[in-house]
Amino acid sequence: MQFDPASKIQHLKQFGEHGGVNPSITDSSTFTFLHAEDMEETFLGHMEGCFLYSRHWNPTNKNLAEAMAAMEDTESAWITASGMAAITCAILQVCSAGDHIVTSVTTYGGTYAFLKNYLPKFNIEVSFVDITRLDQVEGAIRPNTKVIYTESVTNPLLQVSDMPRLADIAHRHNVLLMVDNTFTPMIMSPARMGADIVVYSMTKFINGKNDCVAGAICGSKQFIDDLSNVNNGTAMLLGPVLDPLRSASIHKNLHTLHLRIKQHSKNAMYLARELSQAGLKISYPGLESHPQHELHSQLMNEDFGYGGMLAIDFGTVAKANQVMQKMQLADVGYLAVSLGYFKTLFSCSGRSTSSEIPDPIQREMGLSQGLVRFSVGIDNNIEDSLKLILDICREEGVIDDHSDDV
Ligand code: PLP
């Protein structure tokens, strides 16, 4: 796919006051009007370019929203205080009581919990399917289905969603396709493949510093206007707005995202290749052994690689815990949840970020108890990490002593 999201951001020319090369931070929750009629018109949604109140819109958030929309190639975007706020607001904007959602069973645990445990109290039904089985997806659609929900590359199994074909199914049934692109910013452009709404946890790769929690919703101008409608917009009424100071710092970090993604991908590809050669059970979409390697290759934008996420199955929770503790001590990275950080982070998914998914369903979907999800860092010397991981795996008997040294 020929699309360069990094250049889209680079050429936005968003200046600050006094010719600042960075947009100014608007440190105000409310805004004055010279004419009282303009205030009324703004409340009615008839005035463009006027700001009312920061829960509605703030100029700093608007700048970041413009950059996110440029990156995703959508008409508009909205900035939220977390990824979960983006996901929940987008879903609640589209679905009402009596509606139905078809979703991938492998999603981030918080999303799974929202869909499975929270939405029933609004009488919104959810069918969980294997998102790689398009027959299952289409078969689950009902007359009251409003959304097909998936992650571009799923957490934590790293299944690749066939977004063009999912969009085709959705649109044939008059349903929206909503994609969480948190794992693959720049690598995948879901809206260009037919997704109607793209949601993000910007906490991860986009910000890349693990210093705050934030999210974004990208979509049509109409959808974003509806979300912020003062009478019935979910984002306006639930109020999960991001503070403009954070918005400004994320915006600056967005400008280095392309470099970071390339390095995350390069390091992850290196570790995936070497560790699978050494005999470890690796899941990484860049490896030919990955079931959707071909699909990922077809869908991805050029130059950004296959992403920074990989998974290793150590068999049991006890073994996974042992290996993770030793990797932290050896400074391969940190035993921590989250992803997209400059250092490598690892966690045992079934016991952490997917623990909301009951054990029998984890087993059914193929999530091994010993699966460790790695968010590979942007280390300048990833070779050192490889040596350390191999040593630890030998010590722990996960690979045999004679596996090739590097
Ligand atoms: N989407 C994915 C794929 C995630 O991994 C996460 C968090 O781990 C979220 C959404 C939720 O984001 P946040 O923690 O910013 O609310």
XYZ file of N, CA and C in Angstrom, residues 202-345:
432
model
N -3.210 6.124 22.622
C -1.977 6.877 22.308
C -0.958 6.722 23.429
N -1.382 6.045 24.509
C -0.487 5.726 25.620
C 0.729 4.946 25.128
N 0.560 4.225 24.025
C 1.550 3.228 23.588
C 2.539 3.837 22.592
N 2.612 3.293 21.383
C 3.649 3.732 20.440
C 3.556 5.226 20.128
N 2.344 5.759 19.993
C 2.217 7.139 19.513
C 2.937 8.092 20.443
N 2.698 7.980 21.740
C 3.436 8.841 22.665
C 4.830 8.263 22.919
N 4.900 6.974 23.161
C 6.197 6.298 23.234
C 7.018 6.542 24.481
N 6.479 7.240 25.477
C 7.298 7.586 26.640
C 6.758 7.015 27.951
N 5.577 6.396 27.896
C 4.950 5.879 29.125
C 4.868 6.915 30.239
N 4.649 8.175 29.863
C 4.488 9.205 30.899
C 3.043 9.669 31.032
N 2.144 9.124 30.215
C 0.736 9.505 30.366
C -0.154 8.505 29.642
N -1.446 8.642 29.877
C -2.457 7.795 29.255
C -3.300 8.692 28.345
N -3.565 8.252 27.125
C -4.320 9.094 26.189
C -4.872 8.241 25.055
N -5.829 8.800 24.312
C -6.415 8.043 23.203
C -6.918 8.953 22.099
N -7.369 8.347 21.015
C -7.902 9.133 19.901
C -8.942 8.321 19.149
N -9.896 9.065 18.551
C -10.915 8.463 17.682
C -10.808 9.181 16.344
N -10.627 8.445 15.256
C -10.507 9.061 13.934
C -11.672 8.586 13.074
N -12.270 9.497 12.322
C -13.400 9.110 11.480
C -13.871 10.256 10.618
N -15.107 10.145 10.154
C -15.648 11.199 9.282
C -15.927 12.453 10.112
N -16.035 13.582 9.418
C -16.350 14.842 10.117
C -17.701 14.705 10.820
N -18.640 14.062 10.130
C -19.972 13.904 10.718
C -19.903 13.119 12.030
N -19.121 12.032 12.020
C -19.043 11.190 13.224
C -18.411 11.959 14.384
N -17.342 12.693 14.095
C -16.665 13.432 15.169
C -17.551 14.588 15.646
N -18.259 15.246 14.731
C -19.209 16.299 15.134
C -20.308 15.708 16.023
N -20.769 14.520 15.658
C -21.814 13.869 16.464
C -21.299 13.539 17.867
N -20.049 13.057 17.937
C -19.454 12.710 19.240
C -19.390 13.925 20.162
N -19.196 15.097 19.548
C -18.999 16.308 20.360
C -20.256 17.176 20.411
N -21.367 16.634 19.957
C -22.626 17.396 19.997
C -23.018 17.666 21.457
N -23.363 18.918 21.767
C -23.628 19.260 23.177
C -24.899 18.601 23.727
N -25.779 18.172 22.858
C -27.030 17.570 23.339
C -26.965 16.062 23.525
N -26.260 15.392 22.603
C -26.266 13.921 22.689
C -24.950 13.271 22.275
N -23.879 14.044 22.200
C -22.574 13.471 21.817
C -21.937 12.728 22.984
N -21.542 11.475 22.742
C -21.021 10.655 23.855
C -19.766 11.258 24.468
N -18.855 11.746 23.630
C -17.604 12.297 24.166
C -17.892 13.570 24.968
N -18.771 14.416 24.440
C -19.111 15.670 25.136
C -19.788 15.376 26.473
N -20.663 14.371 26.494
C -21.472 14.151 27.699
C -20.772 13.272 28.734
N -19.947 12.314 28.274
C -19.205 11.512 29.258
C -17.934 12.240 29.694
N -17.417 13.095 28.845
C -16.373 14.035 29.239
C -14.948 13.523 29.438
N -14.480 12.510 28.668
C -13.112 12.021 28.899
C -12.078 12.827 28.114
N -11.978 14.102 28.408
C -11.119 14.980 27.605
C -9.666 14.930 28.104
N -8.727 15.038 27.190
C -7.306 15.036 27.573
C -6.882 16.451 27.930
N -6.038 16.558 28.944
C -5.513 17.866 29.332
C -4.620 18.423 28.215
N -4.766 19.705 27.866
C -3.989 20.258 26.750
C -2.474 20.209 26.951
N -2.000 20.245 28.190
C -0.539 20.160 28.394
C -0.024 18.805 27.907
N -0.773 17.739 28.207
C -0.397 16.396 27.751
C -0.553 16.285 26.234
N -1.606 16.893 25.751
C -1.868 16.839 24.326
C -0.683 17.428 23.547
N -0.159 18.539 24.061
C 0.968 19.207 23.383
C 2.210 18.317 23.396
N 2.446 17.620 24.505
C 3.669 16.803 24.542
C 3.519 15.561 23.656
N 2.315 14.990 23.601
C 2.093 13.836 22.710
C 2.260 14.278 21.255
N 1.769 15.481 20.955
C 1.853 15.993 19.583
C 3.318 16.068 19.120
N 4.184 16.530 20.003
C 5.612 16.611 19.619
C 6.192 15.206 19.437
N 5.787 14.281 20.312
C 6.300 12.909 20.180
C 5.814 12.232 18.896
N 4.641 12.649 18.435
C 4.099 12.070 17.192
C 5.053 12.308 16.011
N 5.786 13.414 16.067
C 6.692 13.734 14.957
C 7.909 12.810 14.860
N 8.168 12.025 15.892
C 9.279 11.057 15.795
C 8.746 9.621 15.705
N 7.450 9.483 15.581
C 6.857 8.136 15.581
C 7.421 7.257 14.464
N 7.602 7.832 13.262
C 8.062 6.998 12.136
C 9.452 6.408 12.411
N 10.321 7.195 13.038
C 11.665 6.692 13.339
C 11.598 5.596 14.396
N 10.776 5.839 15.406
C 10.676 4.857 16.489
C 10.063 3.554 15.981
N 9.013 3.675 15.155
C 8.362 2.452 14.654
C 9.352 1.630 13.825
N 10.141 2.319 13.003
C 11.108 1.571 12.176
C 12.100 0.814 13.065
N 12.552 1.465 14.139
C 13.532 0.815 15.021
C 12.884 -0.309 15.840
N 11.654 -0.072 16.315
C 10.928 -1.150 17.027
C 10.816 -2.367 16.099
N 10.427 -2.105 14.851
C 10.213 -3.209 13.905
C 11.520 -3.929 13.594
N 12.572 -3.138 13.397
C 13.872 -3.741 13.060
C 14.342 -4.657 14.201
N 14.240 -4.151 15.427
C 14.686 -4.942 16.575
C 13.808 -6.174 16.784
N 12.494 -5.995 16.606
C 11.581 -7.129 16.821
C 11.834 -8.202 15.763
N 12.061 -7.785 14.530
C 12.325 -8.752 13.451
C 13.606 -9.532 13.749
N 14.620 -8.824 14.214
C 15.893 -9.466 14.535
C 15.695 -10.512 15.647
N 15.048 -10.096 16.730
C 14.836 -11.039 17.843
C 13.967 -12.208 17.398
N 12.913 -11.914 16.644
C 11.994 -12.982 16.224
C 12.747 -14.026 15.394
N 13.532 -13.555 14.414
C 14.262 -14.494 13.548
C 15.221 -15.357 14.356
N 16.056 -14.661 15.174
C 17.098 -15.389 15.903
C 16.505 -16.334 16.937
N 15.498 -15.863 17.655
C 14.936 -16.694 18.720
C 14.156 -17.873 18.155
N 13.519 -17.677 17.008
C 12.817 -18.848 16.459
C 13.825 -19.846 15.906
N 14.927 -19.336 15.359
C 15.984 -20.268 14.912
C 16.566 -21.066 16.069
N 16.618 -20.422 17.240
C 17.162 -21.098 18.425
C 16.166 -22.105 19.005
N 14.956 -22.150 18.453
C 13.994 -23.181 18.865
C 12.860 -22.671 19.730
N 12.782 -21.361 19.947
C 11.668 -20.851 20.762
C 10.396 -20.751 19.918
N 9.262 -20.835 20.604
C 7.970 -20.783 19.913
C 7.539 -19.317 19.813
N 7.829 -18.721 18.651
C 7.639 -17.271 18.483
C 6.435 -16.998 17.595
N 5.689 -15.962 17.978
C 4.669 -15.455 17.060
C 5.066 -14.029 16.701
N 5.305 -13.788 15.407
C 5.639 -12.433 14.934
C 5.180 -12.337 13.471
N 4.373 -11.331 13.150
C 3.818 -11.282 11.779
C 4.877 -11.134 10.694
N 6.086 -10.752 11.068
C 7.156 -10.619 10.077
C 7.780 -11.950 9.691
N 7.527 -12.991 10.469
C 8.091 -14.309 10.152
C 7.192 -15.035 9.164
N 7.818 -15.713 8.227
C 7.009 -16.433 7.233
C 6.134 -17.501 7.876
N 6.560 -17.959 9.066
C 5.783 -18.998 9.756
C 4.480 -18.448 10.354
N 4.331 -17.133 10.417
C 3.106 -16.558 10.998
C 1.943 -16.800 10.039
N 0.795 -17.277 10.569
C -0.310 -17.654 9.662
C -0.810 -16.509 8.772
N -0.663 -15.255 9.216
C -1.127 -14.151 8.363
C 0.037 -13.282 7.874
N 1.204 -13.901 7.702
C 2.362 -13.126 7.230
C 2.091 -12.487 5.863
N 1.543 -13.282 4.960
C 1.269 -12.773 3.599
C 0.276 -11.622 3.635
N -0.766 -11.815 4.435
C -1.805 -10.787 4.547
C -1.208 -9.497 5.105
N -0.414 -9.615 6.162
C 0.208 -8.423 6.752
C 1.055 -7.711 5.703
N 1.801 -8.504 4.924
C 2.689 -7.918 3.907
C 1.877 -7.150 2.859
N 0.706 -7.682 2.523
C -0.131 -7.002 1.522
C -0.723 -5.701 2.060
N -1.088 -5.707 3.338
C -1.840 -4.576 3.892
C -0.953 -3.412 4.340
N 0.300 -3.705 4.704
C 1.108 -2.692 5.395
C 1.596 -1.580 4.468
N 1.762 -0.374 5.037
C 2.446 0.699 4.331
C 3.927 0.340 4.245
N 4.579 0.850 3.202
C 5.993 0.504 3.035
C 6.854 1.164 4.103
N 7.979 0.554 4.402
C 9.064 1.167 5.194
C 8.958 1.085 6.714
N 7.803 0.678 7.242
C 7.684 0.727 8.704
C 7.844 -0.642 9.358
N 7.961 -1.683 8.549
C 8.186 -3.020 9.080
C 6.932 -3.659 9.641
N 7.139 -4.720 10.426
C 6.036 -5.537 10.935
C 5.711 -5.231 12.400
N 6.250 -4.144 12.919
C 5.869 -3.707 14.261
C 6.759 -4.236 15.362
N 6.531 -3.706 16.550
C 7.401 -4.000 17.691
C 6.877 -5.064 18.621
N 5.727 -5.695 18.271
C 5.122 -6.659 19.190
C 5.428 -8.087 18.766
N 5.921 -8.873 19.702
C 6.070 -10.306 19.421
C 5.675 -11.091 20.666
N 5.400 -12.369 20.473
C 4.985 -13.195 21.614
C 5.794 -14.488 21.616
N 6.174 -14.917 22.813
C 6.897 -16.191 22.959
C 6.112 -17.059 23.927
N 5.920 -18.302 23.531
C 5.191 -19.230 24.393
C 6.195 -20.052 25.206
N 6.238 -19.797 26.514
C 7.147 -20.541 27.393
C 6.453 -21.749 28.045
N 5.244 -22.036 27.627
C 4.554 -23.266 28.066
C 3.718 -23.091 29.314
N 4.362 -22.714 30.420
C 3.610 -22.594 31.682
C 3.818 -21.202 32.278
N 2.901 -20.836 33.170
C 3.015 -19.536 33.845
C 4.301 -19.501 34.670
N 4.594 -20.607 35.356
C 5.779 -20.640 36.231
C 7.044 -20.380 35.427
N 7.142 -21.010 34.251
C 8.347 -20.827 33.422
C 8.395 -19.403 32.876
N 7.243 -18.915 32.454
C 7.195 -17.546 31.927
C 7.642 -16.558 33.006
N 7.159 -16.759 34.236
C 7.513 -15.842 35.324
C 9.014 -15.873 35.614
N 9.565 -17.079 35.627
C 10.998 -17.250 35.896
C 11.823 -16.492 34.853
N 11.472 -16.733 33.587
C 12.219 -16.097 32.486
C 12.079 -14.574 32.566
N 10.871 -14.106 32.830
C 10.662 -12.647 32.859
C 11.456 -11.992 33.993
N 11.461 -12.643 35.157
C 12.212 -12.051 36.278
C 13.693 -11.981 35.959
N 14.201 -13.050 35.350
C 15.629 -13.064 35.002
C 15.933 -12.027 33.919
N 15.014 -11.872 32.966
C 15.260 -10.871 31.904
C 15.282 -9.468 32.498
N 14.441 -9.227 33.493
C 14.447 -7.892 34.106
C 15.762 -7.663 34.863
N 16.199 -8.700 35.607
C 17.450 -8.564 36.359
C 18.632 -8.322 35.427
N 18.608 -8.977 34.263
C 19.710 -8.853 33.310
C 19.593 -7.576 32.463
N 18.533 -6.811 32.670
C 18.263 -5.560 31.943
C 17.984 -5.747 30.445
N 17.287 -6.847 30.130
C 16.728 -6.951 28.770
C 15.629 -5.902 28.631
N 14.936 -5.661 29.728
C 13.845 -4.684 29.746
C 13.116 -4.801 31.065
N 11.866 -4.323 31.087
C 11.103 -4.312 32.334
C 9.923 -5.278 32.288
N 9.692 -5.918 33.448
C 8.510 -6.760 33.625
C 7.364 -5.790 33.919
N 6.670 -5.389 32.885
C 5.629 -4.359 33.025
C 4.616 -4.529 31.909
N 3.365 -4.133 32.204
C 2.374 -4.118 31.133
C 2.601 -2.869 30.280
N 1.759 -2.685 29.310
C 1.831 -1.599 28.339
C 2.858 -1.910 27.252
N 2.978 -1.005 26.308
C 3.784 -1.275 25.111
C 4.148 0.033 24.415
N 5.058 -0.105 23.447
C 5.432 1.060 22.658
C 6.427 1.967 23.361
N 7.064 1.463 24.404
C 8.029 2.241 25.198
C 9.397 2.123 24.546
N 10.333 3.038 24.911
C 11.669 2.932 24.294
C 12.447 1.729 24.803
N 12.121 1.240 26.015
C 12.748 0.008 26.489
C 11.811 -1.173 26.220
N 12.379 -2.352 26.174
C 11.548 -3.547 25.984
C 10.710 -3.797 27.237
N 9.444 -4.112 27.034
C 8.543 -4.457 28.143
C 7.992 -5.852 27.882
